[in-house]
XYZ file of C-alpha atoms in Angstrom:
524
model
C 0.000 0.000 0.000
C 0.718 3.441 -0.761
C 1.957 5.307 2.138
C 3.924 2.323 3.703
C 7.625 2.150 3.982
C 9.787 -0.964 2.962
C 10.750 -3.537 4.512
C 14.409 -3.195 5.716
C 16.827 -5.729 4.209
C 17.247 -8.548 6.904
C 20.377 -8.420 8.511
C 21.858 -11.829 7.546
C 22.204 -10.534 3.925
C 25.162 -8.045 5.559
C 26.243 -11.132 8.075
C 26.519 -12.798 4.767
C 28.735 -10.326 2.808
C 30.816 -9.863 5.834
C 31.397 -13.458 5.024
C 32.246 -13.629 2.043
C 34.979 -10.667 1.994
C 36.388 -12.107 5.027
C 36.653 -15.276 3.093
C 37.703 -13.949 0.282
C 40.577 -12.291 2.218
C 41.815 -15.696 4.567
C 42.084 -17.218 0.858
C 43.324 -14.469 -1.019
C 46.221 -12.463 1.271
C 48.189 -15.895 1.807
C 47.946 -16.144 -1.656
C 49.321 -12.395 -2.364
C 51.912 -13.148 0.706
C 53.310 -16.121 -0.735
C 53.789 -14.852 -4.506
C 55.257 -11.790 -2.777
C 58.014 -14.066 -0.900
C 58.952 -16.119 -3.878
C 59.318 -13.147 -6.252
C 61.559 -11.164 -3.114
C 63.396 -14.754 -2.739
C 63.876 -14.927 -6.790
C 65.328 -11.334 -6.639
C 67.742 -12.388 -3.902
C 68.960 -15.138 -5.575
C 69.196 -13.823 -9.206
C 71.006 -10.585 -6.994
C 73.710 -13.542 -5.743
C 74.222 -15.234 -8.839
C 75.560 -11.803 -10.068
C 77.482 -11.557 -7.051
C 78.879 -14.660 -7.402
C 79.602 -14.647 -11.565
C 81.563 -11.547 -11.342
C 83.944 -12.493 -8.051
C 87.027 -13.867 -7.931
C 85.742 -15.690 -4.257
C 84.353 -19.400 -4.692
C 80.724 -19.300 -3.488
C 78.511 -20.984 -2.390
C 75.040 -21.086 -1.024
C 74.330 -22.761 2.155
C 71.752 -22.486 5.119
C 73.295 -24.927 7.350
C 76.720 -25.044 8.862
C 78.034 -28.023 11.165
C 78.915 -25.783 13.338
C 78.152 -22.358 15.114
C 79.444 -19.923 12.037
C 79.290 -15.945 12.118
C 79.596 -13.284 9.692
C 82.873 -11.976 8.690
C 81.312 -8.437 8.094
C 78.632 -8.150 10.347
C 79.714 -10.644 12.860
C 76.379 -12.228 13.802
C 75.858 -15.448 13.822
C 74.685 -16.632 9.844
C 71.333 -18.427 8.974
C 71.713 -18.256 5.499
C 74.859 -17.096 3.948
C 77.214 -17.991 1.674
C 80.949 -19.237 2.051
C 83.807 -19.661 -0.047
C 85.027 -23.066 -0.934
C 88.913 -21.259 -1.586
C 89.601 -19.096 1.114
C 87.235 -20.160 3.550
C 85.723 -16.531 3.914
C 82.059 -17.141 5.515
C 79.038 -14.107 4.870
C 75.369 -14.120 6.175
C 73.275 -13.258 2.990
C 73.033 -9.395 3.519
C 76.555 -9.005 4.206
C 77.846 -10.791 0.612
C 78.345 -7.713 -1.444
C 80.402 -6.178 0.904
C 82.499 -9.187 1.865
C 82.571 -9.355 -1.373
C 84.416 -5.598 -1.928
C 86.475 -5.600 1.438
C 87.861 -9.146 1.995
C 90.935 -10.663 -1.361
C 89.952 -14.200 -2.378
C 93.836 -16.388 -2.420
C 96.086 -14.965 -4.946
C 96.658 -17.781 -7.141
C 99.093 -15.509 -8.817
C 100.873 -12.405 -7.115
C 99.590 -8.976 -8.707
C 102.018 -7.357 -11.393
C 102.565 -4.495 -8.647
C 103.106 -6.805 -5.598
C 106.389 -6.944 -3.762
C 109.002 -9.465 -4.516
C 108.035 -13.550 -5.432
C 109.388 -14.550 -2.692
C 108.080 -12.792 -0.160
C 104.739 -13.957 0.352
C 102.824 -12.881 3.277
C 100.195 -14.874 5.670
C 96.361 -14.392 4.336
C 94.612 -13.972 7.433
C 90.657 -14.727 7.715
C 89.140 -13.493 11.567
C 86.448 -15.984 12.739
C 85.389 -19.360 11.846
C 88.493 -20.838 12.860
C 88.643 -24.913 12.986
C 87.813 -26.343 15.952
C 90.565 -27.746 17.955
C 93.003 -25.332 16.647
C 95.605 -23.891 18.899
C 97.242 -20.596 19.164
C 100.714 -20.086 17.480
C 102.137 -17.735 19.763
C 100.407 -18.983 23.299
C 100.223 -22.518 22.159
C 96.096 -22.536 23.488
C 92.880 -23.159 21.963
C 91.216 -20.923 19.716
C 88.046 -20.599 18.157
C 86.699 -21.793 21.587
C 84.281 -18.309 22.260
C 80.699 -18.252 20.979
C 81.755 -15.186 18.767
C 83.886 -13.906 15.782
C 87.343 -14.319 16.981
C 90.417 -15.248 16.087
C 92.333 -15.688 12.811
C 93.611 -18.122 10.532
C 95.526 -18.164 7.760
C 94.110 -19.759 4.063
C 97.519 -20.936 3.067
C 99.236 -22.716 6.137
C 96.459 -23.290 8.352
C 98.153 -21.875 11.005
C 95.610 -19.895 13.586
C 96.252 -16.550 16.390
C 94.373 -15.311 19.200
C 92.809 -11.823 18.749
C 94.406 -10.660 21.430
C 97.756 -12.393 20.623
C 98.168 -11.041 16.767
C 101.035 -8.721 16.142
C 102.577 -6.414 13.388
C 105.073 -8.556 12.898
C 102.420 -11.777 12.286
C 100.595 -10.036 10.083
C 103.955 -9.577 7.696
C 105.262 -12.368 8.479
C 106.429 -14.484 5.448
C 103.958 -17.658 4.702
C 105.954 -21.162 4.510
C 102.585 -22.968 3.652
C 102.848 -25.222 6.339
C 102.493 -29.208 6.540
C 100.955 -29.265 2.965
C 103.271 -27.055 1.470
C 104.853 -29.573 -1.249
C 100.960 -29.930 -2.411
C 100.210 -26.298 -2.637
C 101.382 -24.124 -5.869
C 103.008 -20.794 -4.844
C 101.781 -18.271 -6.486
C 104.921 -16.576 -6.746
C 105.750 -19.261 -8.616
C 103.181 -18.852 -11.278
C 104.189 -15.435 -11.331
C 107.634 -16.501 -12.075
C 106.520 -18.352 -14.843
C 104.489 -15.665 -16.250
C 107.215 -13.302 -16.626
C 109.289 -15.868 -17.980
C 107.281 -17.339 -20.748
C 106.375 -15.028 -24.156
C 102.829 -15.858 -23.698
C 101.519 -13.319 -22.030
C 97.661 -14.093 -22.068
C 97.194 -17.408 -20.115
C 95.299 -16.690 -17.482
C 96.388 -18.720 -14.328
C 94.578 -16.354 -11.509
C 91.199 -18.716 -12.646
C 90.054 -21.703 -10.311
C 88.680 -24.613 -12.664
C 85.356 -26.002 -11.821
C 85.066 -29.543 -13.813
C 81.584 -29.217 -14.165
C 81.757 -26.891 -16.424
C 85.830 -27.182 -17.580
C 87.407 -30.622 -19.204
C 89.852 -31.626 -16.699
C 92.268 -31.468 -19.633
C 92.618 -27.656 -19.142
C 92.734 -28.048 -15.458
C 95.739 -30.272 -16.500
C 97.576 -28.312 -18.095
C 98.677 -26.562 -14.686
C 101.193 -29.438 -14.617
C 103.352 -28.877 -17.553
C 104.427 -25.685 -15.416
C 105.698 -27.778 -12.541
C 108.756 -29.545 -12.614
C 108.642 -33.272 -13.864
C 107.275 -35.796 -12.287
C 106.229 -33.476 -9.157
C 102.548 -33.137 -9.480
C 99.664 -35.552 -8.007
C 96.310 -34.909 -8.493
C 93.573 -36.291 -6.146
C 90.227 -37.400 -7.824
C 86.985 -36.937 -6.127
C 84.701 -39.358 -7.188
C 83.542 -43.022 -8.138
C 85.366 -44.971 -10.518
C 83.936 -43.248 -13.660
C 84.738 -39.602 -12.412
C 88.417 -41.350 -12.086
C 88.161 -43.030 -15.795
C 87.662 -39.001 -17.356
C 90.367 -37.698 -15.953
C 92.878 -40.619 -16.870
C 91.334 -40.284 -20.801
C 92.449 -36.431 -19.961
C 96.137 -37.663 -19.115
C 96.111 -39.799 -22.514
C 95.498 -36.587 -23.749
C 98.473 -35.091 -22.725
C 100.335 -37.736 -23.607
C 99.315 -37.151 -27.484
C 100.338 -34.018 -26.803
C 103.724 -34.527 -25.602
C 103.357 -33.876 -22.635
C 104.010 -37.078 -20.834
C 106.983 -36.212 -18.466
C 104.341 -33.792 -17.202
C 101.436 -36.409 -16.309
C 100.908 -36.489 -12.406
C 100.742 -39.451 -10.194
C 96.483 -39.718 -9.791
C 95.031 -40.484 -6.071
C 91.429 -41.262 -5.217
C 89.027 -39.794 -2.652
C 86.003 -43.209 -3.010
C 82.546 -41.301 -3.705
C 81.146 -42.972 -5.822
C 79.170 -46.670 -5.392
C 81.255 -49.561 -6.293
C 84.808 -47.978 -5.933
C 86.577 -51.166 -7.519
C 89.750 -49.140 -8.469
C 90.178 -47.077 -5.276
C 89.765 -50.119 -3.399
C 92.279 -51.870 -5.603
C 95.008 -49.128 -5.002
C 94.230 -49.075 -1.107
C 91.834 -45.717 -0.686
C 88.873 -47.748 0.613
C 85.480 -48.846 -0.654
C 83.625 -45.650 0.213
C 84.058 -41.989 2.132
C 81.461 -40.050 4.122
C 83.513 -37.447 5.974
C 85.350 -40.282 8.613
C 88.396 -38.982 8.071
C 89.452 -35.419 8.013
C 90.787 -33.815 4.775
C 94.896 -33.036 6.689
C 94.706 -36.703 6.935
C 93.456 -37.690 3.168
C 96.527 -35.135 2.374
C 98.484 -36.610 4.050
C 97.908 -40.093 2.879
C 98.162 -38.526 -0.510
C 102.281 -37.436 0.195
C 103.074 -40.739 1.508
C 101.259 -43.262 -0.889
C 103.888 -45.055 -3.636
C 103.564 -45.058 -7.437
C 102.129 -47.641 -9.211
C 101.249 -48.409 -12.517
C 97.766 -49.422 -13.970
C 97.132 -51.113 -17.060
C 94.459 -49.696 -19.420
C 93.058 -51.605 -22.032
C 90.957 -51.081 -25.127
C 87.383 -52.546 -25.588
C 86.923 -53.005 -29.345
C 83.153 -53.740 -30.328
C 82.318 -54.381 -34.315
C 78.970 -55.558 -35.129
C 77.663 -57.959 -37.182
C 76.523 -56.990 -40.789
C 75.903 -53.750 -42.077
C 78.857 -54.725 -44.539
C 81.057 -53.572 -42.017
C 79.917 -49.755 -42.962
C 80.273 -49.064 -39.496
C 82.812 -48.066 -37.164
C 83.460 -50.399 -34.379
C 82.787 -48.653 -31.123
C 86.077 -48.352 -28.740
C 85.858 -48.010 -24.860
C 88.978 -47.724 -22.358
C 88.838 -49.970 -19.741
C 90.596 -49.470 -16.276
C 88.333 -52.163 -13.870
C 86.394 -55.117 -15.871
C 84.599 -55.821 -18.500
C 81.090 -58.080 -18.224
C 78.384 -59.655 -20.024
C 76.048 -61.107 -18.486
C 73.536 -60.844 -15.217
C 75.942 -58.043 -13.496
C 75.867 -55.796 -17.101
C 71.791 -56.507 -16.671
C 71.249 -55.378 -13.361
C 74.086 -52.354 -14.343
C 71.596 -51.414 -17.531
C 68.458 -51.722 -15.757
C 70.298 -49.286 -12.842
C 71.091 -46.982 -15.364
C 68.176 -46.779 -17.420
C 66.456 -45.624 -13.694
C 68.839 -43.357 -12.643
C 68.509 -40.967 -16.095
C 64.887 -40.693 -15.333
C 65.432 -39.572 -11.825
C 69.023 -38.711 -10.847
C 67.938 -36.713 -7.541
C 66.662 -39.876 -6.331
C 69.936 -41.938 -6.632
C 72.525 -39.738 -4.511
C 72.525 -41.992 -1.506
C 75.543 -44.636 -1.592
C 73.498 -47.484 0.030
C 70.189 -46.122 -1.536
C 72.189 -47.398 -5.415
C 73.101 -50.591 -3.972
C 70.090 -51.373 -2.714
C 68.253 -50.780 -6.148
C 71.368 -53.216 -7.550
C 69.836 -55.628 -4.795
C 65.984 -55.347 -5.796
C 67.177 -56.257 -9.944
C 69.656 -58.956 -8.800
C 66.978 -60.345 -7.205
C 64.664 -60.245 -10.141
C 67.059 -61.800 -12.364
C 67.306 -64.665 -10.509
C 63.746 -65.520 -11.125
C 63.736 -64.279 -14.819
C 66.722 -65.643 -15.937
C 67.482 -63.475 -18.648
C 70.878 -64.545 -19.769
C 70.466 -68.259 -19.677
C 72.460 -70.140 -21.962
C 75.175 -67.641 -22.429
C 77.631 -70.675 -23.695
C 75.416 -71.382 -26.281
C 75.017 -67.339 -27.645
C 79.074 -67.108 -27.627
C 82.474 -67.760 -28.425
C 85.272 -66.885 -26.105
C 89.019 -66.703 -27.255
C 91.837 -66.392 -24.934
C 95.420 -65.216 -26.599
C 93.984 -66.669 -29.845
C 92.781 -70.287 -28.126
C 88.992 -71.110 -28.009
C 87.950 -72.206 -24.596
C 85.110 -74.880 -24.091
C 82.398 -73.269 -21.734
C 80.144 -74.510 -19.285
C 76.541 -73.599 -19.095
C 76.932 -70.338 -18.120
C 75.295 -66.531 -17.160
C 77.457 -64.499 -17.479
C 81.433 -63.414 -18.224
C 83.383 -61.019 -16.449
C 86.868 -59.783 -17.710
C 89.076 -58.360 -14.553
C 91.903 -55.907 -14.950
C 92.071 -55.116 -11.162
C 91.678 -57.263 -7.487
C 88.092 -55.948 -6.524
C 84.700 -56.515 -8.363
C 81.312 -55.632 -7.360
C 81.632 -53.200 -5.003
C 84.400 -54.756 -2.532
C 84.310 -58.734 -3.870
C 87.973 -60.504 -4.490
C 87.131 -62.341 -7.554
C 89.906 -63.859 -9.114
C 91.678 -65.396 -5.464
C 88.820 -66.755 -4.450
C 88.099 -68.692 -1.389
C 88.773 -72.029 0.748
C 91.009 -74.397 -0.778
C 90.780 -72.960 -4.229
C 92.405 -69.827 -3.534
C 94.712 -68.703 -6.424
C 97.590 -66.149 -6.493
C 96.825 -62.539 -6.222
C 95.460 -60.605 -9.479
C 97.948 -58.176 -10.523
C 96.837 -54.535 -12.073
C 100.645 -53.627 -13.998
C 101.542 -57.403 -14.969
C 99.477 -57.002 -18.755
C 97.452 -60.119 -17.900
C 93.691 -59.872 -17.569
C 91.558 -62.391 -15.287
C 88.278 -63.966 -17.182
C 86.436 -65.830 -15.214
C 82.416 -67.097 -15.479
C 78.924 -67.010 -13.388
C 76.438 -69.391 -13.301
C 74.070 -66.077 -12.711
C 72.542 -63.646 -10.763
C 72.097 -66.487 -6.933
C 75.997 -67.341 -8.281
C 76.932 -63.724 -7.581
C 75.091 -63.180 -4.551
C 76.712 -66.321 -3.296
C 80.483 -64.801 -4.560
C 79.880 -61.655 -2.657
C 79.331 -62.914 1.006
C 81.783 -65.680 0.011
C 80.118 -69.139 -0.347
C 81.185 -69.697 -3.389
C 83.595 -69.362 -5.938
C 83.578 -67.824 -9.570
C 84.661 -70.848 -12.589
C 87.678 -69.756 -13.345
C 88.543 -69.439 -17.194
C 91.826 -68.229 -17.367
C 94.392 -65.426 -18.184
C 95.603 -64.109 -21.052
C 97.052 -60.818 -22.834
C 94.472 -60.417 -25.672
C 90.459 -61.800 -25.325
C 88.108 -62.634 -27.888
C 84.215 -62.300 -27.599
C 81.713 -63.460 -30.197
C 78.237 -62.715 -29.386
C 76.554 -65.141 -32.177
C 72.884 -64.238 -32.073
C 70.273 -62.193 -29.921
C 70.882 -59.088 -27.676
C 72.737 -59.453 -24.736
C 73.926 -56.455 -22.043
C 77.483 -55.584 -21.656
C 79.524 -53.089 -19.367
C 82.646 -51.789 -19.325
C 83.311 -50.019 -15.844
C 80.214 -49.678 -14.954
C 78.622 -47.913 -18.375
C 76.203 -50.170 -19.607
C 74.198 -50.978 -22.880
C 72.012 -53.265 -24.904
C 74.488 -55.461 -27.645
C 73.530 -57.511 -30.801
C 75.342 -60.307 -32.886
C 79.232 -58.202 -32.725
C 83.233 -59.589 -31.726
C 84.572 -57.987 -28.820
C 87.900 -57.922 -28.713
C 89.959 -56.677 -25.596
C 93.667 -55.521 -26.396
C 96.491 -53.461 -23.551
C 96.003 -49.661 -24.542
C 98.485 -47.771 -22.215
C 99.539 -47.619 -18.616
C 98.555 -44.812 -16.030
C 100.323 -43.926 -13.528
C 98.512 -43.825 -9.933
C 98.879 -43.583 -6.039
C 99.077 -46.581 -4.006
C 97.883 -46.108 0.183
C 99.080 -49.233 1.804
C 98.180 -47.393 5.370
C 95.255 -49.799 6.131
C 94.418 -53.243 4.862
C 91.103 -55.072 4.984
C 91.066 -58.458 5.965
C 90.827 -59.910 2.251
C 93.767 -57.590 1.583
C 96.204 -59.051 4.799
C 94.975 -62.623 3.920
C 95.894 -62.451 0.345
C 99.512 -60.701 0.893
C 100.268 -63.297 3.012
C 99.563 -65.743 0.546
C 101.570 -64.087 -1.839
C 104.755 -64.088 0.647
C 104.410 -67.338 1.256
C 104.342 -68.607 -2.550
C 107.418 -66.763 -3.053
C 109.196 -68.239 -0.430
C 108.773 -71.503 -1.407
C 110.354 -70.160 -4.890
């Protein structure tokens, strides 16, 4: 009616669009927040990437120290920072440009305008120092105070109290301390510099082999005297394999009196060779690095024999070139190359998911064990013929056929010597002889590994002979598997290298087998 007012709106409606905004905002502001963060964190790092591509300091990200670590600039204590893998120098994350500015990475070469070559200074770093360091000049421990204190110095290690550094420390001339005959002066690159007409090699540049060819990190050694360099390789058995193809390289070159002596640090899963040569089946941080160094001055030269893996298929008018691999461990074909291939194959879909030592052998476990059931390289004798020094050999019914160059074979396993009352004499690496023994399959090499059995033993020869007659078989050479038709292997001594051998600690396999080999030659 006419006259009447309107009903007012009932309240809930507003109750309701109260609602919904503050809905909209619970949802909406985390939202905004988060996108906010992660373009501010995106900033930060694409701000320390330029940081870190145009200085001469190593860095590197981290958020978690093993210890309590504080800011050289700011001197708080660092929750996410950066430090330098050369010098040591550590930053918290607002602090990097101007670390960055005020503190000199190591010289690797004196400056044009620095005083004389042979009067090189200590490179002191305050703070951070290692723990259970002790005071030069008081003899006491340093580093000890929940603060930024101290110093030590990059190049000998050796550290000062605050309150006990002096003038005459700070220009004091560096001797490089316990590690000096593994550390490259830089006045001696400088030296060099002003001695050779080539003016434009740059030597002030720290090689990262992820991105380098060790080659070019090699050359450092042709400006060392001969036969003075060693070179300690950080890795599994493949990582060592690159870097002794890089010393072939040099030796095409003619640059062989320059080749170093090569060392291994075991990182990677099997660790045949470094096992072989005495550096252990594995390393997780159980012994500290003075030590490894140390071990690296005292361990004795050996040679290894390297041999090349020759593989020419069948057919195809032989329009093909045969495929050549250098081999440094073994050679296999068989269940071990299977479960190798099928670990492979895995590990390029997902890499991140195979950086754990025991995680990898535990996937080698899981597709041993499936072969064993499957059976996939049954009949083996039947699929091949096997020549050793130019002499067929009759096989059993066989797996599988592994080639040895070195002692060790899956991941820590004595192959060749054996066990019980069939023990034969130890396998050589330098004698130019190669091991070939056979597997009855995947349960065989299970039982080979915790030693309840024995491998059948083939022989040894100088040159070996493969014919794969029909189907596709998988074969490995140090590790680096692949899928093989009908083809002739053949297996012929390449070169030598020239490596470190650390006779500091023995396993048990290692004492038994030396006593063996003392005891054969004194019956001779």
């Amino acid at each position: 009616m006419e006259g009447q007012e309107r009903p007012a709106p009932p309240a809930s409606l507003f109750a309701d669009g109260h609602l919904v905004l503050w809905t909209l905002c619970s949802v909406l502001l985390p939202v905004f927040f988060t996108f906010w963060c992660s373009v501010q964190r995106s900033r930060r790092q694409l701000h320390r990437r330029d940081i870190f591509r145009k200085s001469k300091h190593g860095w590197r990200d981290t958020d978690l120290f093993s210890q309590p670590t504080y800011c050289c600039v700011c001197a708080q204590h660092i929750l996410q920072g950066a430090f330098c893998d050369c010098c040591g120098l550590r930053v918290d994350e607002g602090c990097l440009k101007k670390a960055d500015k005020r503190f000199p990475c190591k010289e690797i070469m004196l400056k044009s305008d620095s005083k004389a070559v042979d009067a090189m200074p200590h490179h002191w770093i305050r703070g951070n120092v290692p723990l259970c360091s002790y005071c030069v000049v008081c003899k006491q421990q340093c580093g000890n105070q929940p603060k930024l204190c101290d110093y030590r110095c990059v190049w000998c290690q050796k550290t000062v109290h605050d309150e006990c550094m002096k003038n005459s420390l700070r220009n004091e001339k560096c001797d490089f301390g316990e590690f000096k005959n593994l550390i490259i002066p830089p006045s001696y690159l400088t030296s060099i510099n002003h001695m050779r007409k080539d003016k434009k090699t740059d030597y002030e540049m720290v090689f990262d082999v992820t991105k380098t060819p060790p080659i070019k990190a090699l050359q450092l050694c042709t400006l060392l005297p001969y036969d003075s360099a060693r070179v300690l390789v950080c890795g599994g058995d493949g990582t060592v394999g690159w870097v002794l193809d890089a010393l072939d390289e040099m030796k095409i070159k003619g640059q062989e009196k320059y080749i170093p002596q090569v060392a291994v640090l075991p990182l990677g899963t099997g660790n045949d060779l470094s096992n072989t040569l005495g550096w252990g089946t594995g390393y997780a941080g159980e012994i500290p690095v003075a030590q490894v160094l140390r071990n690296v001055m005292e361990a004795d030269g050996v040679k290894l024999d390297r041999w090349k893996v020759q593989v020419t298929n069948k057919g195809y008018y032989n329009l093909r070139k045969p495929k050549e691999f250098t081999m440094n461990n073994y050679f296999s074909i068989g269940p071990d190359a299977l479960m190798a291939l099928n670990f492979h194959a895995h590990r390029e879909k997902a890499p991140s998911l195979f950086s754990s030592r025991i995680l990898n052998k535990a996937v080698y476990l899981f597709y041993g064990t499936k072969d064993c059931l499957v059976q996939e390289c049954k009949d083996l004798n039947k699929k091949v013929e096997l020549e050793l020094d130019g002499e067929r050999v009759e096989l059993p019914n066989l797996e599988g056929i592994i080639v040895l160059n070195i002692g060790y074979w899956g991941g820590g396993c004595r192959l060749w010597e054996g066990m019980g009352d069939e023990t034969y004499p130890l396998a050589r690496h330098d004698d130019g002889l190669l091991e070939v023994v056979g597997v009855y399959g995947s349960f065989h090499c299970a039982q080979i590994q915790v030693k309840l059995a024995n491998p059948f033993r083939i022989g040894q020869a100088h040159t070996v002979r493969l014919i794969l007659k029909c189907s596709m078989m998988p074969m490995q050479v140090d590790g680096e598997p692949w899928a093989q038709g009908p083809c002739t292997v053949t297996i012929t001594h390449k070169t030598h290298a020239l490596m470190l051998y650390f006779s500091g600690e023995q396993t048990d396999d290692d004492v038994s087998s030396t006593s063996d080999q003392e005891d054969t030659k004194e019956t001779e």
